[in-house]
């Protein structure tokens, strides 16, 4: 919750580049919520099934980290093994890998048949399945992962299905996205702005004009995230994971189109261009490497576009040091990409997939294990201030702690995690409701296999790298740049990608009803 949002921005950017990713056919036979908030530790939670656990197992668990390996990682591993040894008679080797090396190192491990039993899946999911690098999990979940199926709504559990099989389990976190505008509350109050009336991009524009005229030292708006464009944090379409062929309106009668050729895209980039020429947008928006939170913190920025979730205002207020308020511009939406963006899987390399699934099940059901991985050791890395709320021990902070990674959104079931002091005590209950009530894309569950058009995707990615930031931040004149952008996308093979994606989507739709 408290980790800098640039982590997630890096992660989402990485996922966009490397090509990811329900079958909405999973039949719900219970009154399950989006994800249970009441799952607790159970000695038998991971030991169901027919595997004899009398023989000890050794498991390797790989996950990415954003920074240096915490100095107390070995202490955490020792404590993890006390839990796993008692519950599933297994020891676990924690294998943290730098996010910068993640793709290369994990691909090498899987191709070299290195020991790897449980791993985070961040990118290239469909490609990994196509290459046979991941185990199908359906039978394993039924036998040894019942806790997982109890805490994940069927639609979200089935999201990663490819050819009817599940190869990854989504971490329980915010599984949908809400797009909106984040603003400094002191400026909003100063000019008596009623943010309840801000519901569209057109409603945002008069506010930008006020800030431009009355607060000359503040830039009115910037795209959200570090290096993002407006249309990467305001998405009126299902990007079908990679953005190369999309469904406008999350439906479009299941017709895949090149978004850059649509009237909707033209209208949006012309709006952003008008904002840019009016002086509303950060001048170096296409090249800036400074985070929006840092720009606000330094007194240079009023607001920014963002993907939002429950607790977002409190999170951004901490990061910017200003009280921030938000206006929702698009309703919460769940797509395949929002669900499969962060998952856990069992590689083919695993020598003991049954025990690996038992470990995965613990990540979704065992409160002690989750809080150990999320926050460290009680009394050393955190102290309780109430039954479910924690804080740093006296004299310890994020910089001096021997274990503080802020990866709760990754380690299995975040709803079992303690809430850090300053966050909403009901944050997980609200997030579960957010997931449950989110609108679902018509293509929810569709996973595109990019292998047949990987050459074209490389070429189209290069074109995007040339034009996307300039066009989608308003920096480039769309009347001049957009025709060139579209022409080069076509030369690179965008039409072939769209046709292949349409073919796969049509095939998926026949079997997903």
CSV table of C-alpha atoms in Angstrom, one decimal:
chain,number,residue,atom,x,y,z
A,1,UNK,CA,0.0,0.0,0.0
A,2,UNK,CA,2.7,2.4,0.9
A,3,UNK,CA,5.3,1.6,-1.8
A,4,UNK,CA,5.8,4.3,-4.3
A,5,UNK,CA,3.4,4.0,-7.2
A,6,UNK,CA,6.2,4.1,-9.7
A,7,UNK,CA,6.7,0.4,-8.9
A,8,UNK,CA,3.3,-0.4,-10.3
A,9,UNK,CA,3.9,1.9,-13.2
A,10,UNK,CA,7.1,0.1,-14.1
A,11,UNK,CA,5.3,-3.2,-13.7
A,12,UNK,CA,2.4,-2.2,-16.0
A,13,UNK,CA,4.8,-0.8,-18.6
A,14,UNK,CA,6.7,-4.0,-18.5
A,15,UNK,CA,3.6,-6.0,-19.0
A,16,UNK,CA,2.5,-3.9,-21.9
A,17,UNK,CA,5.7,-4.4,-23.7
A,18,UNK,CA,6.1,-8.2,-23.2
A,19,UNK,CA,2.6,-9.4,-24.3
A,20,UNK,CA,0.4,-11.0,-21.8
A,21,UNK,CA,-2.6,-12.4,-21.5
A,22,UNK,CA,-11.5,-15.8,-18.6
A,23,UNK,CA,-13.3,-17.8,-19.5
A,24,UNK,CA,-16.3,-16.3,-17.9
A,25,UNK,CA,-17.9,-19.7,-18.0
A,26,UNK,CA,-17.0,-20.7,-14.4
A,27,UNK,CA,-20.3,-21.4,-12.7
A,28,UNK,CA,-20.7,-19.8,-9.3
A,29,UNK,CA,-22.5,-22.2,-7.1
A,30,UNK,CA,-22.1,-20.2,-3.9
A,31,UNK,CA,-22.6,-16.7,-2.6
A,32,UNK,CA,-18.9,-15.9,-2.8
A,33,UNK,CA,-17.8,-12.3,-2.9
A,34,UNK,CA,-15.1,-11.0,-5.2
A,35,UNK,CA,-12.6,-12.3,-2.7
A,36,UNK,CA,-13.2,-13.4,0.8
A,37,UNK,CA,-12.0,-11.1,3.5
A,38,UNK,CA,-12.4,-13.7,6.3
A,39,UNK,CA,-9.9,-16.4,5.2
A,40,UNK,CA,-7.8,-17.4,8.1
A,41,UNK,CA,-4.9,-19.7,8.8
A,42,UNK,CA,-5.8,-23.4,9.0
A,43,UNK,CA,-3.4,-26.3,9.8
A,44,UNK,CA,-5.2,-28.3,7.1
A,45,UNK,CA,-5.6,-25.5,4.5
A,46,UNK,CA,-2.9,-26.8,2.2
A,47,UNK,CA,-2.7,-30.4,3.2
A,48,UNK,CA,-5.8,-31.8,1.5
A,49,UNK,CA,-5.5,-34.3,-1.3
A,50,UNK,CA,-3.8,-37.7,-1.6
A,51,UNK,CA,-0.1,-36.8,-1.5
A,52,UNK,CA,1.9,-38.2,1.4
A,53,UNK,CA,3.5,-35.3,3.1
A,54,UNK,CA,5.6,-37.5,5.5
A,55,UNK,CA,8.5,-37.0,3.1
A,56,UNK,CA,10.0,-33.5,3.3
A,57,UNK,CA,10.0,-31.4,0.1
A,58,UNK,CA,12.3,-28.6,-0.9
A,59,UNK,CA,10.7,-25.8,-3.0
A,60,UNK,CA,12.1,-22.8,-4.8
A,61,UNK,CA,9.9,-19.7,-4.9
A,62,UNK,CA,10.9,-16.9,-7.3
A,63,UNK,CA,9.5,-13.3,-7.2
A,64,UNK,CA,10.6,-9.9,-8.5
A,65,UNK,CA,11.9,-7.1,-6.3
A,66,UNK,CA,12.2,-3.4,-7.0
A,67,UNK,CA,15.5,-2.5,-5.5
A,68,UNK,CA,18.2,-4.1,-3.4
A,69,UNK,CA,17.5,-7.5,-1.7
A,70,UNK,CA,16.5,-6.7,1.9
A,71,UNK,CA,19.3,-7.4,4.4
A,72,UNK,CA,17.0,-9.5,6.5
A,73,UNK,CA,15.7,-11.8,3.7
A,74,UNK,CA,17.4,-14.8,5.2
A,75,UNK,CA,15.7,-14.2,8.5
A,76,UNK,CA,12.3,-14.0,6.7
A,77,UNK,CA,13.2,-17.3,4.9
A,78,UNK,CA,13.9,-19.0,8.2
A,79,UNK,CA,10.5,-17.9,9.6
A,80,UNK,CA,8.7,-18.9,6.4
A,81,UNK,CA,10.2,-22.4,6.8
A,82,UNK,CA,8.9,-22.7,10.3
A,83,UNK,CA,5.4,-22.3,8.9
A,84,UNK,CA,5.7,-24.4,5.8
A,85,UNK,CA,7.6,-27.2,7.6
A,86,UNK,CA,4.8,-27.4,10.1
A,87,UNK,CA,1.9,-27.2,7.6
A,88,UNK,CA,3.1,-28.9,4.4
A,89,UNK,CA,6.4,-30.5,5.5
A,90,UNK,CA,8.4,-28.4,3.0
A,91,UNK,CA,11.2,-26.0,3.1
A,92,UNK,CA,11.2,-23.0,0.8
A,93,UNK,CA,14.1,-21.2,-0.8
A,94,UNK,CA,13.1,-17.6,-1.4
A,95,UNK,CA,14.6,-16.4,-4.7
A,96,UNK,CA,14.2,-12.6,-5.1
A,97,UNK,CA,15.2,-11.3,-8.6
A,98,UNK,CA,15.7,-7.7,-9.6
A,99,UNK,CA,12.8,-6.5,-11.8
A,100,UNK,CA,15.3,-5.4,-14.4
A,101,UNK,CA,16.6,-9.0,-14.8
A,102,UNK,CA,13.3,-10.7,-14.2
A,103,UNK,CA,12.3,-11.7,-17.8
A,104,UNK,CA,15.8,-12.7,-18.8
A,105,UNK,CA,16.6,-14.7,-15.7
A,106,UNK,CA,13.3,-16.5,-15.3
A,107,UNK,CA,13.2,-17.4,-19.0
A,108,UNK,CA,16.8,-18.8,-18.7
A,109,UNK,CA,15.8,-20.8,-15.6
A,110,UNK,CA,12.8,-22.3,-17.3
A,111,UNK,CA,14.7,-23.1,-20.6
A,112,UNK,CA,17.6,-24.5,-18.7
A,113,UNK,CA,15.4,-26.7,-16.5
A,114,UNK,CA,16.7,-25.1,-13.3
A,115,UNK,CA,14.8,-26.0,-10.1
A,116,UNK,CA,11.9,-23.6,-9.9
A,117,UNK,CA,8.7,-24.7,-8.1
A,118,UNK,CA,6.6,-21.5,-7.7
A,119,UNK,CA,7.0,-18.2,-9.4
A,120,UNK,CA,5.3,-14.9,-10.0
A,121,UNK,CA,4.0,-14.4,-13.6
A,122,UNK,CA,4.4,-10.8,-14.7
A,123,UNK,CA,4.7,-10.9,-18.5
A,124,UNK,CA,4.6,-13.2,-21.5
A,125,UNK,CA,1.9,-15.5,-19.9
A,126,UNK,CA,0.4,-16.7,-23.1
A,127,UNK,CA,3.8,-17.2,-24.6
A,128,UNK,CA,5.0,-19.2,-21.6
A,129,UNK,CA,1.9,-21.4,-21.9
A,130,UNK,CA,2.5,-21.9,-25.7
A,131,UNK,CA,6.1,-22.9,-25.0
A,132,UNK,CA,5.0,-25.5,-22.4
A,133,UNK,CA,6.8,-23.7,-19.6
A,134,UNK,CA,3.9,-23.7,-17.1
A,135,UNK,CA,1.9,-26.5,-15.5
A,136,UNK,CA,-1.9,-26.7,-15.9
A,137,UNK,CA,-3.3,-26.1,-12.4
A,138,UNK,CA,-6.9,-27.2,-12.7
A,139,UNK,CA,-6.5,-30.6,-11.1
A,140,UNK,CA,-3.9,-29.4,-8.6
A,141,UNK,CA,-6.3,-26.6,-7.4
A,142,UNK,CA,-9.1,-29.2,-7.0
A,143,UNK,CA,-6.9,-31.5,-4.9
A,144,UNK,CA,-4.5,-29.2,-3.0
A,145,UNK,CA,-5.7,-25.6,-3.6
A,146,UNK,CA,-9.2,-25.6,-2.4
A,147,UNK,CA,-8.5,-22.5,-0.4
A,148,UNK,CA,-7.7,-20.6,-3.6
A,149,UNK,CA,-11.0,-21.5,-5.2
A,150,UNK,CA,-12.8,-20.4,-2.1
A,151,UNK,CA,-11.3,-16.9,-2.0
A,152,UNK,CA,-11.3,-16.0,-5.7
A,153,UNK,CA,-14.5,-15.3,-7.5
A,154,UNK,CA,-15.0,-17.9,-10.3
A,155,UNK,CA,-14.7,-15.2,-13.0
A,156,UNK,CA,-11.4,-14.1,-11.6
A,157,UNK,CA,-10.1,-17.6,-11.0
A,158,UNK,CA,-10.9,-18.6,-14.6
A,159,UNK,CA,-9.5,-15.4,-16.1
A,160,UNK,CA,-6.1,-17.0,-17.1
A,161,UNK,CA,-7.8,-20.0,-18.9
A,162,UNK,CA,-6.1,-20.8,-22.2
A,163,UNK,CA,-7.7,-23.6,-24.2
A,164,UNK,CA,-9.8,-24.4,-21.2
A,165,UNK,CA,-6.9,-24.8,-18.7
A,166,UNK,CA,-5.7,-22.5,-15.9
A,167,UNK,CA,-2.0,-21.9,-15.8
A,168,UNK,CA,-1.8,-19.1,-13.3
A,169,UNK,CA,-3.6,-17.8,-10.3
A,170,UNK,CA,-4.2,-14.0,-9.9
A,171,UNK,CA,-3.0,-12.4,-6.7
A,172,UNK,CA,-5.9,-11.1,-4.7
A,173,UNK,CA,-5.7,-7.3,-4.8
A,174,UNK,CA,-7.6,-4.6,-6.9
A,175,UNK,CA,-8.6,-6.8,-9.9
A,176,UNK,CA,-10.2,-3.9,-11.8
A,177,UNK,CA,-9.3,-0.4,-12.7
A,178,UNK,CA,-11.0,2.9,-12.2
A,179,UNK,CA,-9.7,5.9,-14.3
A,180,UNK,CA,-9.8,9.4,-13.0
A,181,UNK,CA,-8.2,12.8,-12.2
A,182,UNK,CA,-6.2,13.4,-9.0
A,183,UNK,CA,-6.0,16.9,-7.6
A,184,UNK,CA,-4.6,19.0,-4.8
A,185,UNK,CA,-7.4,19.5,-2.3
A,186,UNK,CA,-6.2,22.9,-1.2
A,187,UNK,CA,-6.5,24.3,-4.7
A,188,UNK,CA,-9.9,22.7,-5.2
A,189,UNK,CA,-11.1,24.3,-1.9
A,190,UNK,CA,-9.5,27.6,-2.6
A,191,UNK,CA,-11.7,28.1,-5.8
A,192,UNK,CA,-14.8,26.3,-4.4
A,193,UNK,CA,-14.7,23.6,-7.1
A,194,UNK,CA,-17.4,21.0,-6.8
A,195,UNK,CA,-15.6,17.8,-7.8
A,196,UNK,CA,-18.8,15.8,-7.6
A,197,UNK,CA,-19.7,17.4,-11.0
A,198,UNK,CA,-16.4,16.3,-12.7
A,199,UNK,CA,-17.4,13.1,-14.5
A,200,UNK,CA,-15.8,13.5,-18.0
A,201,UNK,CA,-12.8,14.9,-19.7
A,202,UNK,CA,-14.9,17.8,-20.8
A,203,UNK,CA,-15.7,18.5,-17.1
A,204,UNK,CA,-12.0,18.6,-16.3
A,205,UNK,CA,-11.1,21.3,-18.8
A,206,UNK,CA,-12.7,24.3,-17.0
A,207,UNK,CA,-10.7,23.4,-13.9
A,208,UNK,CA,-7.5,23.3,-15.9
A,209,UNK,CA,-8.3,26.8,-17.2
A,210,UNK,CA,-8.8,28.1,-13.6
A,211,UNK,CA,-5.5,26.7,-12.4
A,212,UNK,CA,-3.7,28.1,-15.5
A,213,UNK,CA,-5.0,31.6,-15.0
A,214,UNK,CA,-5.0,31.8,-11.2
A,215,UNK,CA,-2.0,29.6,-10.2
A,216,UNK,CA,0.7,30.6,-12.7
A,217,UNK,CA,3.4,28.6,-10.8
A,218,UNK,CA,1.4,25.3,-11.1
A,219,UNK,CA,1.1,23.2,-14.2
A,220,UNK,CA,-2.5,22.1,-14.3
A,221,UNK,CA,-2.2,18.5,-15.5
A,222,UNK,CA,0.3,15.8,-16.4
A,223,UNK,CA,-0.3,12.2,-17.6
A,224,UNK,CA,-0.2,9.8,-14.7
A,225,UNK,CA,2.8,7.7,-13.9
A,226,UNK,CA,6.4,8.0,-14.8
A,227,UNK,CA,6.6,8.2,-18.6
A,228,UNK,CA,3.0,7.3,-19.2
A,229,UNK,CA,0.7,8.9,-21.8
A,230,UNK,CA,-2.9,10.1,-21.2
A,231,UNK,CA,-4.3,7.1,-22.9
A,232,UNK,CA,-2.3,4.7,-20.8
A,233,UNK,CA,-4.0,5.9,-17.7
A,234,UNK,CA,-7.4,6.7,-19.3
A,235,UNK,CA,-8.6,3.7,-21.3
A,236,UNK,CA,-12.1,3.8,-22.8
A,237,UNK,CA,-11.2,0.5,-24.5
A,238,UNK,CA,-10.2,-3.0,-23.7
A,239,UNK,CA,-6.6,-3.1,-24.9
A,240,UNK,CA,-6.8,-6.9,-25.1
A,241,UNK,CA,-3.7,-6.9,-23.0
A,242,UNK,CA,-1.1,-5.4,-25.4
A,243,UNK,CA,-3.0,-2.6,-27.2
A,244,UNK,CA,-2.3,-3.9,-30.6
A,245,UNK,CA,-5.9,-4.4,-31.7
A,246,UNK,CA,-8.6,-3.3,-29.1
A,247,UNK,CA,-12.3,-3.4,-28.3
A,248,UNK,CA,-13.6,0.2,-28.0
A,249,UNK,CA,-16.1,0.5,-25.1
A,250,UNK,CA,-15.0,-2.9,-23.8
A,251,UNK,CA,-17.5,-4.4,-26.3
A,252,UNK,CA,-17.7,-3.1,-29.9
A,253,UNK,CA,-19.7,-6.2,-30.7
A,254,UNK,CA,-16.4,-8.2,-30.3
A,255,UNK,CA,-14.9,-6.5,-33.4
A,256,UNK,CA,-11.2,-5.9,-33.0
A,257,UNK,CA,-9.9,-2.6,-34.4
A,258,UNK,CA,-6.6,-0.7,-34.6
A,259,UNK,CA,-7.4,2.0,-32.0
A,260,UNK,CA,-5.3,4.6,-33.7
A,261,UNK,CA,-7.6,4.5,-36.7
A,262,UNK,CA,-10.8,5.1,-34.8
A,263,UNK,CA,-12.8,8.3,-34.5
A,264,UNK,CA,-12.6,7.9,-30.7
A,265,UNK,CA,-8.8,8.0,-30.7
A,266,UNK,CA,-8.6,11.0,-33.0
A,267,UNK,CA,-11.1,12.9,-30.8
A,268,UNK,CA,-9.1,12.1,-27.7
A,269,UNK,CA,-5.7,13.1,-29.0
A,270,UNK,CA,-7.0,16.3,-30.4
A,271,UNK,CA,-8.4,17.1,-27.0
A,272,UNK,CA,-5.1,16.5,-25.3
A,273,UNK,CA,-3.4,18.6,-28.1
A,274,UNK,CA,-5.7,21.5,-27.3
A,275,UNK,CA,-4.8,21.2,-23.6
A,276,UNK,CA,-1.2,21.2,-24.5
A,277,UNK,CA,-1.3,24.2,-26.7
A,278,UNK,CA,-3.3,26.1,-24.1
A,279,UNK,CA,-0.5,25.5,-21.6
A,280,UNK,CA,-2.4,23.1,-19.4
A,281,UNK,CA,-0.1,20.1,-19.9
A,282,UNK,CA,3.4,19.5,-18.5
A,283,UNK,CA,5.6,20.8,-21.3
A,284,UNK,CA,8.0,17.8,-21.3
A,285,UNK,CA,5.3,15.3,-20.7
A,286,UNK,CA,6.6,13.1,-23.5
A,287,UNK,CA,10.1,12.9,-22.1
A,288,UNK,CA,9.8,13.6,-18.3
A,289,UNK,CA,11.2,11.0,-16.0
A,290,UNK,CA,10.0,12.8,-12.8
A,291,UNK,CA,7.1,11.0,-11.1
A,292,UNK,CA,3.8,12.9,-10.8
A,293,UNK,CA,4.0,12.6,-7.0
A,294,UNK,CA,7.4,14.3,-7.0
A,295,UNK,CA,6.1,17.1,-9.2
A,296,UNK,CA,3.2,17.7,-6.8
A,297,UNK,CA,5.5,17.4,-3.8
A,298,UNK,CA,7.8,20.1,-5.2
A,299,UNK,CA,4.9,22.5,-5.8
A,300,UNK,CA,5.0,22.3,-9.6
A,301,UNK,CA,1.9,20.3,-10.4
A,302,UNK,CA,-1.8,20.6,-9.6
A,303,UNK,CA,-3.1,17.2,-10.8
A,304,UNK,CA,-2.7,14.2,-13.0
A,305,UNK,CA,-4.6,11.3,-14.6
A,306,UNK,CA,-4.4,8.0,-12.9
A,307,UNK,CA,-5.7,4.4,-12.6
A,308,UNK,CA,-7.4,4.3,-9.2
A,309,UNK,CA,-8.6,1.9,-6.6
A,310,UNK,CA,-10.0,2.0,-3.0
A,311,UNK,CA,-7.6,3.9,-0.7
A,312,UNK,CA,-6.1,5.7,-3.6
A,313,UNK,CA,-6.6,9.2,-2.2
A,314,UNK,CA,-4.8,8.3,1.0
A,315,UNK,CA,-2.0,6.6,-0.9
A,316,UNK,CA,-1.4,9.6,-3.1
A,317,UNK,CA,-1.7,12.1,-0.2
A,318,UNK,CA,1.2,10.3,1.5
A,319,UNK,CA,3.3,10.2,-1.6
A,320,UNK,CA,2.8,13.8,-2.6
A,321,UNK,CA,2.7,15.2,1.0
A,322,UNK,CA,-0.5,17.2,-0.1
A,323,UNK,CA,-4.1,16.2,0.7
A,324,UNK,CA,-5.3,14.9,-2.6
A,325,UNK,CA,-8.9,14.3,-3.9
A,326,UNK,CA,-10.1,12.4,-7.0
A,327,UNK,CA,-12.8,12.6,-9.7
A,328,UNK,CA,-13.8,9.3,-11.3
A,329,UNK,CA,-14.0,9.6,-15.1
A,330,UNK,CA,-14.6,6.0,-16.2
A,331,UNK,CA,-16.4,3.4,-14.2
A,332,UNK,CA,-14.4,0.5,-12.7
A,333,UNK,CA,-13.7,-2.1,-15.3
A,334,UNK,CA,-12.2,-5.6,-15.1
A,335,UNK,CA,-10.3,-7.0,-18.2
A,336,UNK,CA,-8.2,-10.0,-18.7
A,337,UNK,CA,-5.1,-7.8,-18.3
A,338,UNK,CA,-6.1,-6.3,-15.0
A,339,UNK,CA,-6.5,-9.8,-13.6
A,340,UNK,CA,-3.7,-11.7,-15.2
A,341,UNK,CA,-1.2,-8.9,-14.8
A,342,UNK,CA,0.1,-10.3,-11.5
A,343,UNK,CA,-0.2,-14.0,-11.0
A,344,UNK,CA,1.4,-17.1,-9.5
A,345,UNK,CA,2.2,-20.3,-11.4
A,346,UNK,CA,4.0,-23.6,-11.1
A,347,UNK,CA,6.7,-24.0,-13.8
A,348,UNK,CA,7.2,-27.3,-15.7
A,349,UNK,CA,10.6,-27.4,-14.0
A,350,UNK,CA,8.9,-28.1,-10.6
A,351,UNK,CA,9.9,-31.5,-9.3
A,352,UNK,CA,7.0,-31.5,-6.9
A,353,UNK,CA,4.0,-29.7,-8.3
A,354,UNK,CA,1.7,-31.1,-5.7
A,355,UNK,CA,3.6,-29.7,-2.8
A,356,UNK,CA,4.1,-26.5,-4.9
A,357,UNK,CA,0.3,-26.1,-5.1
A,358,UNK,CA,0.1,-26.6,-1.3
A,359,UNK,CA,2.5,-23.7,-0.9
A,360,UNK,CA,0.5,-21.6,-3.3
A,361,UNK,CA,-2.6,-22.5,-1.3
A,362,UNK,CA,-0.9,-21.2,1.8
A,363,UNK,CA,-0.2,-17.9,0.0
A,364,UNK,CA,-4.0,-17.5,-0.3
A,365,UNK,CA,-5.1,-18.8,3.1
A,366,UNK,CA,-2.5,-18.4,5.7
A,367,UNK,CA,-2.5,-15.0,7.5
A,368,UNK,CA,0.8,-15.6,9.3
A,369,UNK,CA,2.6,-16.5,6.1
A,370,UNK,CA,1.2,-13.5,4.2
A,371,UNK,CA,2.1,-11.0,6.8
A,372,UNK,CA,5.6,-12.4,7.2
A,373,UNK,CA,6.2,-12.0,3.4
A,374,UNK,CA,4.4,-8.6,3.3
A,375,UNK,CA,5.8,-6.9,6.4
A,376,UNK,CA,8.5,-9.1,8.0
A,377,UNK,CA,8.9,-10.2,11.6
A,378,UNK,CA,6.6,-8.7,14.3
A,379,UNK,CA,8.6,-6.6,16.8
A,380,UNK,CA,11.6,-6.3,14.5
A,381,UNK,CA,10.1,-4.9,11.2
A,382,UNK,CA,6.7,-3.9,12.5
A,383,UNK,CA,4.6,-3.6,15.6
A,384,UNK,CA,0.8,-3.9,16.0
A,385,UNK,CA,-1.1,-0.8,17.0
A,386,UNK,CA,-4.5,-2.7,16.9
A,387,UNK,CA,-5.7,-6.2,16.0
A,388,UNK,CA,-5.2,-5.7,12.2
A,389,UNK,CA,-3.2,-2.4,12.0
A,390,UNK,CA,0.6,-2.1,12.2
A,391,UNK,CA,3.3,0.6,12.2
A,392,UNK,CA,7.1,0.7,12.1
A,393,UNK,CA,8.8,0.0,15.5
A,394,UNK,CA,10.2,3.1,17.2
A,395,UNK,CA,13.3,4.4,15.4
A,396,UNK,CA,12.6,2.4,12.3
A,397,UNK,CA,11.2,3.6,8.9
A,398,UNK,CA,11.0,2.4,5.3
A,399,UNK,CA,14.6,3.3,4.7
A,400,UNK,CA,16.2,1.8,7.8
A,401,UNK,CA,14.0,-1.3,8.1
A,402,UNK,CA,15.8,-4.6,7.3
A,403,UNK,CA,12.7,-5.8,5.5
A,404,UNK,CA,10.4,-3.4,3.7
A,405,UNK,CA,9.5,-4.2,0.1
A,406,UNK,CA,5.8,-3.0,-0.1
A,407,UNK,CA,4.9,-6.0,-2.3
A,408,UNK,CA,1.6,-6.9,-0.6
A,409,UNK,CA,-0.2,-6.6,-3.9
A,410,UNK,CA,1.9,-9.5,-5.2
A,411,UNK,CA,2.2,-12.1,-2.5
A,412,UNK,CA,-1.0,-14.1,-2.9
A,413,UNK,CA,-4.0,-12.9,-0.9
A,414,UNK,CA,-3.5,-9.2,0.1
A,415,UNK,CA,-6.8,-9.3,1.9
A,416,UNK,CA,-5.1,-11.3,4.7
A,417,UNK,CA,-2.5,-8.6,5.1
A,418,UNK,CA,-2.3,-6.2,8.0
A,419,UNK,CA,-3.2,-2.6,7.3
A,420,UNK,CA,-0.5,-0.1,7.8
A,421,UNK,CA,-1.2,2.9,10.1
A,422,UNK,CA,-2.7,5.7,8.1
A,423,UNK,CA,-4.6,3.5,5.7
A,424,UNK,CA,-8.3,2.9,5.8
A,425,UNK,CA,-9.0,0.1,8.3
A,426,UNK,CA,-11.7,-1.2,5.9
A,427,UNK,CA,-9.5,-1.1,2.8
A,428,UNK,CA,-9.7,-4.8,2.0
A,429,UNK,CA,-13.4,-4.9,2.5
A,430,UNK,CA,-13.8,-2.0,0.1
A,431,UNK,CA,-11.4,-3.5,-2.4
A,432,UNK,CA,-13.4,-6.7,-2.4
A,433,UNK,CA,-16.6,-4.8,-3.1
A,434,UNK,CA,-14.7,-2.9,-5.8
A,435,UNK,CA,-13.7,-6.1,-7.5
A,436,UNK,CA,-17.2,-7.6,-7.1
A,437,UNK,CA,-19.1,-4.6,-8.5
A,438,UNK,CA,-16.7,-3.7,-11.4
A,439,UNK,CA,-18.0,-3.9,-14.9
A,440,UNK,CA,-16.5,-6.8,-16.8
A,441,UNK,CA,-15.3,-6.5,-20.4
A,442,UNK,CA,-17.1,-8.6,-22.9
A,443,UNK,CA,-13.7,-10.1,-23.7
A,444,UNK,CA,-12.9,-11.0,-20.1
A,445,UNK,CA,-11.0,-14.2,-20.2
A,446,UNK,CA,-9.6,-13.9,-23.7
A,447,UNK,CA,-5.8,-14.5,-23.8
A,448,UNK,CA,-4.0,-13.6,-27.0
A,449,UNK,CA,-1.2,-15.9,-28.2
A,450,UNK,CA,1.1,-13.5,-29.9
A,451,UNK,CA,3.5,-16.2,-31.2
A,452,UNK,CA,2.0,-16.2,-34.8
A,453,UNK,CA,2.6,-12.5,-35.2
A,454,UNK,CA,5.7,-11.9,-33.0
A,455,UNK,CA,7.7,-10.4,-35.8
A,456,UNK,CA,4.9,-7.9,-36.6
A,457,UNK,CA,4.5,-7.1,-32.9
A,458,UNK,CA,8.2,-6.2,-32.6
A,459,UNK,CA,7.9,-3.9,-35.6
A,460,UNK,CA,4.7,-2.3,-34.3
A,461,UNK,CA,6.3,-1.8,-30.9
A,462,UNK,CA,9.1,0.1,-32.5
A,463,UNK,CA,6.6,2.4,-34.3
A,464,UNK,CA,4.8,3.0,-31.0
A,465,UNK,CA,8.1,3.9,-29.3
A,466,UNK,CA,8.5,6.5,-32.0
A,467,UNK,CA,5.1,8.1,-31.9
A,468,UNK,CA,2.9,7.1,-29.0
A,469,UNK,CA,4.3,9.4,-26.3
A,470,UNK,CA,4.3,12.5,-28.5
A,471,UNK,CA,0.8,11.9,-29.9
A,472,UNK,CA,-0.9,10.8,-26.7
A,473,UNK,CA,0.5,13.6,-24.5
A,474,UNK,CA,-0.5,16.4,-26.9
A,475,UNK,CA,3.1,17.2,-27.7
A,476,UNK,CA,2.7,16.4,-31.4
A,477,UNK,CA,0.2,17.9,-33.7
A,478,UNK,CA,-2.2,15.0,-34.6
A,479,UNK,CA,-3.1,16.6,-37.9
A,480,UNK,CA,0.5,16.0,-39.0
A,481,UNK,CA,1.7,13.1,-36.8
A,482,UNK,CA,-1.4,10.8,-36.8
A,483,UNK,CA,-1.4,10.0,-40.5
A,484,UNK,CA,2.3,9.2,-40.4
A,485,UNK,CA,1.8,7.1,-37.2
A,486,UNK,CA,-1.0,5.1,-38.8
A,487,UNK,CA,0.9,4.6,-42.1
A,488,UNK,CA,3.9,3.3,-40.3
A,489,UNK,CA,1.8,1.0,-38.1
A,490,UNK,CA,0.3,-0.5,-41.3
A,491,UNK,CA,3.7,-1.0,-42.8
A,492,UNK,CA,4.9,-2.7,-39.6
A,493,UNK,CA,2.0,-5.2,-39.8
A,494,UNK,CA,-0.8,-3.9,-37.5
A,495,UNK,CA,-3.5,-5.2,-39.8
A,496,UNK,CA,-2.0,-8.7,-39.6
A,497,UNK,CA,-2.0,-8.5,-35.8
A,498,UNK,CA,-5.6,-7.3,-35.7
A,499,UNK,CA,-6.7,-10.1,-38.0
A,500,UNK,CA,-4.9,-12.7,-35.9
A,501,UNK,CA,-6.4,-11.4,-32.7
A,502,UNK,CA,-9.9,-11.3,-34.3
A,503,UNK,CA,-9.5,-14.9,-35.4
A,504,UNK,CA,-8.4,-16.0,-31.9
A,505,UNK,CA,-11.1,-13.9,-30.2
A,506,UNK,CA,-13.8,-15.4,-32.5
A,507,UNK,CA,-12.6,-18.9,-31.6
A,508,UNK,CA,-12.6,-18.1,-27.9
A,509,UNK,CA,-16.1,-16.6,-28.0
A,510,UNK,CA,-17.5,-19.9,-29.4
A,511,UNK,CA,-16.3,-21.9,-26.5
A,512,UNK,CA,-16.7,-19.3,-23.7
A,513,UNK,CA,-20.5,-19.1,-23.7
